[in-house]
Amino acid sequence: MLIPFFLMLRAERVPVTLRELLALLEGMQAGLADFDVEAFYFLARAALIKDERHIDRFDRVFAQCFRGLERVSGAEGEGPRPLPEEWLRKLAERHLTEEEKALIESLGGFDALMETLRQRLAEQQERHQGGSKWIGTAGTSPFGAYGYNPEGVRIGQPESRHRRAVKVWDRRDFRDYDDEVEFGTRNIKVALRRLRRFVREGAADELDLPATIRATAEQGYIDVVTRPERRNAVRMLMFLDVGGSMDGHVRDVEMLFSAARSEFRHLEHFYFHNCVYEGVWKTNSRRHVDRIPTEEVLRTYGSGYKLCFVGDAAMSPYELTHAGGSVEHWNSEAGAVWLERLAAQFPGHVWLNPVKADYWGYTASIGLVQRLMGGRMFPLTLSGLTDAMRALLR
């Protein structure tokens, strides 16, 4: 059973060896993962993965090989394992018809929504399920989880469902994009190569054949002439949206990120969620403790850098227009302020959007971001990449 799993990991360029596979088998023989697929997952990951950069590829292979092995019953002789409480709660989740959804009114704006949440927190004393007022589950209240409201605060729900939340009151962890993804084609790299400005820099270690021939003819003996290697002098900053609605675009962004890594020698990347505010980060696993002030980015990198945002620009309009509108924290300045500062600092800027351009008109925030970018938003397609690289050259 484990040999195909091992071979698929190797095929996905996860550096696993026979010694690590034997360590996994020893752990299983010792009973570290009997009748528990979750324990087996953590045992296999601990035994086979030496670098956290490979965890996402390991997860994909594990899901492909062992999907469907989870079972509710316990070990032999223990009887059925009780259903987790969160499963039972989700059974009560209320799915509304389109007509019912249309009848639900929002609270009347961001400030009113926040004020109402403060009142609910002060008044509510116990758990509540269903209904349209209290912080609870499976209802139409603007506050809680597993219900529906066109504009609310999501509390205690691990994933996005309707993508309507104005704020998310939970600590969320995102994965870094993989910059070693291999492609079936070289089309994305070819599109990025339009953004090139070659200069000769570094040590003179490349043979200059025409100069060598000329010098040899002039001197009467072989006179080898060298010169610095030609390199792409374009300096690129990439700001990558991660998490939430971007989860459905991970594959496309990873392909772009991997291609950019290979094409641009001077590439710096930062992560953000939905919109850039006062802080960005380099590693998603430490984004809560290792934030980099956006002001520091503006001070560190000169206007000669090209700036490329990558994101679907799908968010509550409050994130762009209001202080405190961020879905995850209380921002002192609106997102539009920071986007305008970055655009002013880096005149060569574009926004790449993985959402099809035909759908942009259905999301108000995309139109707002497009105007803030001066119309320099392009779809994350081959033709869109080509147009974006041309725009950066101007």
mmCIF file of N, CA, C and O in Angstrom, residues 45 52 84-85 116 120 127 139 169 182 203 211 215 225 227 233 281-282 295-296 298 309 325 328 336 349 355 362 366:
data_model
loop_
_atom_site.group_PDB
_atom_site.id
_atom_site.type_symbol
_atom_site.label_atom_id
_atom_site.label_comp_id
_atom_site.label_asym_id
_atom_site.label_seq_id
_atom_site.Cartn_x
_atom_site.Cartn_y
_atom_site.Cartn_z
ATOM 1 N N ARG A 45 3.934 12.306 7.770
ATOM 2 C CA ARG A 45 4.538 13.617 7.516
ATOM 3 C C ARG A 45 5.809 13.798 8.325
ATOM 4 O O ARG A 45 6.818 14.315 7.828
ATOM 5 N N GLU A 52 9.631 22.112 5.604
ATOM 6 C CA GLU A 52 8.226 22.517 5.587
ATOM 7 C C GLU A 52 7.774 23.034 4.220
ATOM 8 O O GLU A 52 6.586 23.086 3.934
ATOM 9 N N PRO A 84 -18.709 13.673 16.430
ATOM 10 C CA PRO A 84 -18.254 14.925 17.033
ATOM 11 C C PRO A 84 -19.397 15.925 17.133
ATOM 12 O O PRO A 84 -20.291 15.968 16.287
ATOM 13 N N GLU A 85 -19.332 16.758 18.152
ATOM 14 C CA GLU A 85 -20.405 17.721 18.379
ATOM 15 C C GLU A 85 -20.558 18.678 17.208
ATOM 16 O O GLU A 85 -21.672 19.054 16.839
ATOM 17 N N THR A 116 -23.844 47.189 16.645
ATOM 18 C CA THR A 116 -24.777 46.133 17.021
ATOM 19 C C THR A 116 -24.032 44.937 17.610
ATOM 20 O O THR A 116 -24.482 44.317 18.580
ATOM 21 N N ARG A 120 -24.588 43.081 21.249
ATOM 22 C CA ARG A 120 -24.853 41.644 21.410
ATOM 23 C C ARG A 120 -23.857 41.013 22.382
ATOM 24 O O ARG A 120 -24.208 40.199 23.219
ATOM 25 N N ARG A 127 -24.975 30.164 24.690
ATOM 26 C CA ARG A 127 -24.935 29.736 23.296
ATOM 27 C C ARG A 127 -26.321 29.812 22.676
ATOM 28 O O ARG A 127 -27.330 29.529 23.320
ATOM 29 N N GLY A 139 -28.421 30.264 11.544
ATOM 30 C CA GLY A 139 -29.557 31.172 11.479
ATOM 31 C C GLY A 139 -29.349 32.246 10.441
ATOM 32 O O GLY A 139 -28.542 32.108 9.522
ATOM 33 N N TRP A 169 -13.897 36.917 12.874
ATOM 34 C CA TRP A 169 -13.383 36.954 14.240
ATOM 35 C C TRP A 169 -12.778 35.602 14.588
ATOM 36 O O TRP A 169 -13.288 34.854 15.398
ATOM 37 N N GLU A 182 6.238 22.852 -11.085
ATOM 38 C CA GLU A 182 6.673 22.584 -12.449
ATOM 39 C C GLU A 182 5.475 22.688 -13.393
ATOM 40 O O GLU A 182 4.368 22.313 -13.048
ATOM 41 N N ALA A 203 31.381 40.050 -12.137
ATOM 42 C CA ALA A 203 32.770 39.802 -12.531
ATOM 43 C C ALA A 203 32.864 39.541 -14.028
ATOM 44 O O ALA A 203 31.929 39.036 -14.652
ATOM 45 N N ALA A 211 35.805 40.504 -29.224
ATOM 46 C CA ALA A 211 36.935 41.270 -28.703
ATOM 47 C C ALA A 211 38.193 40.416 -28.634
ATOM 48 O O ALA A 211 39.313 40.915 -28.855
ATOM 49 N N ALA A 215 41.595 41.414 -30.510
ATOM 50 C CA ALA A 215 42.816 41.606 -29.727
ATOM 51 C C ALA A 215 43.923 40.649 -30.180
ATOM 52 O O ALA A 215 45.107 41.024 -30.225
ATOM 53 N N VAL A 225 39.849 37.908 -24.075
ATOM 54 C CA VAL A 225 39.153 39.046 -23.472
ATOM 55 C C VAL A 225 37.840 38.543 -22.857
ATOM 56 O O VAL A 225 37.097 37.794 -23.501
ATOM 57 N N ARG A 227 34.265 39.546 -20.301
ATOM 58 C CA ARG A 227 33.347 40.642 -19.986
ATOM 59 C C ARG A 227 32.311 40.137 -18.971
ATOM 60 O O ARG A 227 32.098 38.918 -18.857
ATOM 61 N N ALA A 233 18.096 43.203 -15.492
ATOM 62 C CA ALA A 233 18.233 44.191 -14.424
ATOM 63 C C ALA A 233 16.887 44.604 -13.835
ATOM 64 O O ALA A 233 16.851 45.442 -12.935
ATOM 65 N N TRP A 281 3.679 40.450 5.212
ATOM 66 C CA TRP A 281 4.537 39.414 5.803
ATOM 67 C C TRP A 281 5.173 38.574 4.706
ATOM 68 O O TRP A 281 4.703 38.524 3.566
ATOM 69 N N LYS A 282 6.268 37.888 5.071
ATOM 70 C CA LYS A 282 7.018 37.063 4.123
ATOM 71 C C LYS A 282 6.647 35.596 4.222
ATOM 72 O O LYS A 282 6.786 34.853 3.251
ATOM 73 N N GLU A 295 5.199 50.776 5.636
ATOM 74 C CA GLU A 295 6.038 51.967 5.544
ATOM 75 C C GLU A 295 7.501 51.578 5.344
ATOM 76 O O GLU A 295 8.239 52.263 4.632
ATOM 77 N N GLU A 296 7.937 50.469 5.970
ATOM 78 C CA GLU A 296 9.316 50.015 5.807
ATOM 79 C C GLU A 296 9.571 49.560 4.373
ATOM 80 O O GLU A 296 10.649 49.804 3.813
ATOM 81 N N LEU A 298 8.064 50.792 1.758
ATOM 82 C CA LEU A 298 8.138 52.022 0.969
ATOM 83 C C LEU A 298 9.496 52.706 1.126
ATOM 84 O O LEU A 298 10.015 53.303 0.179
ATOM 85 N N PHE A 309 0.763 43.391 -8.018
ATOM 86 C CA PHE A 309 -0.184 42.797 -7.082
ATOM 87 C C PHE A 309 -0.819 41.577 -7.748
ATOM 88 O O PHE A 309 -1.131 41.607 -8.947
ATOM 89 N N GLY A 325 -12.163 48.747 8.496
ATOM 90 C CA GLY A 325 -12.926 47.878 7.602
ATOM 91 C C GLY A 325 -12.278 46.547 7.291
ATOM 92 O O GLY A 325 -12.912 45.692 6.673
ATOM 93 N N GLU A 328 -9.989 41.202 9.193
ATOM 94 C CA GLU A 328 -9.295 40.462 10.249
ATOM 95 C C GLU A 328 -8.793 41.306 11.408
ATOM 96 O O GLU A 328 -8.475 40.764 12.461
ATOM 97 N N ALA A 336 -7.670 51.770 0.656
ATOM 98 C CA ALA A 336 -7.417 52.608 -0.517
ATOM 99 C C ALA A 336 -6.234 53.540 -0.287
ATOM 100 O O ALA A 336 -5.476 53.843 -1.224
ATOM 101 N N HIS A 349 3.409 49.775 -12.038
ATOM 102 C CA HIS A 349 2.642 48.837 -11.227
ATOM 103 C C HIS A 349 1.492 48.260 -12.044
ATOM 104 O O HIS A 349 0.952 48.909 -12.941
ATOM 105 N N VAL A 355 -9.512 36.068 -11.450
ATOM 106 C CA VAL A 355 -10.923 35.971 -11.829
ATOM 107 C C VAL A 355 -11.073 36.382 -13.289
ATOM 108 O O VAL A 355 -10.434 37.341 -13.750
ATOM 109 N N TYR A 362 -19.367 42.175 -11.586
ATOM 110 C CA TYR A 362 -20.315 41.696 -10.578
ATOM 111 C C TYR A 362 -19.808 41.890 -9.146
ATOM 112 O O TYR A 362 -20.523 41.568 -8.195
ATOM 113 N N ILE A 366 -13.823 44.969 -6.958
ATOM 114 C CA ILE A 366 -12.906 44.867 -8.103
ATOM 115 C C ILE A 366 -12.886 46.181 -8.872
ATOM 116 O O ILE A 366 -11.825 46.669 -9.282
#
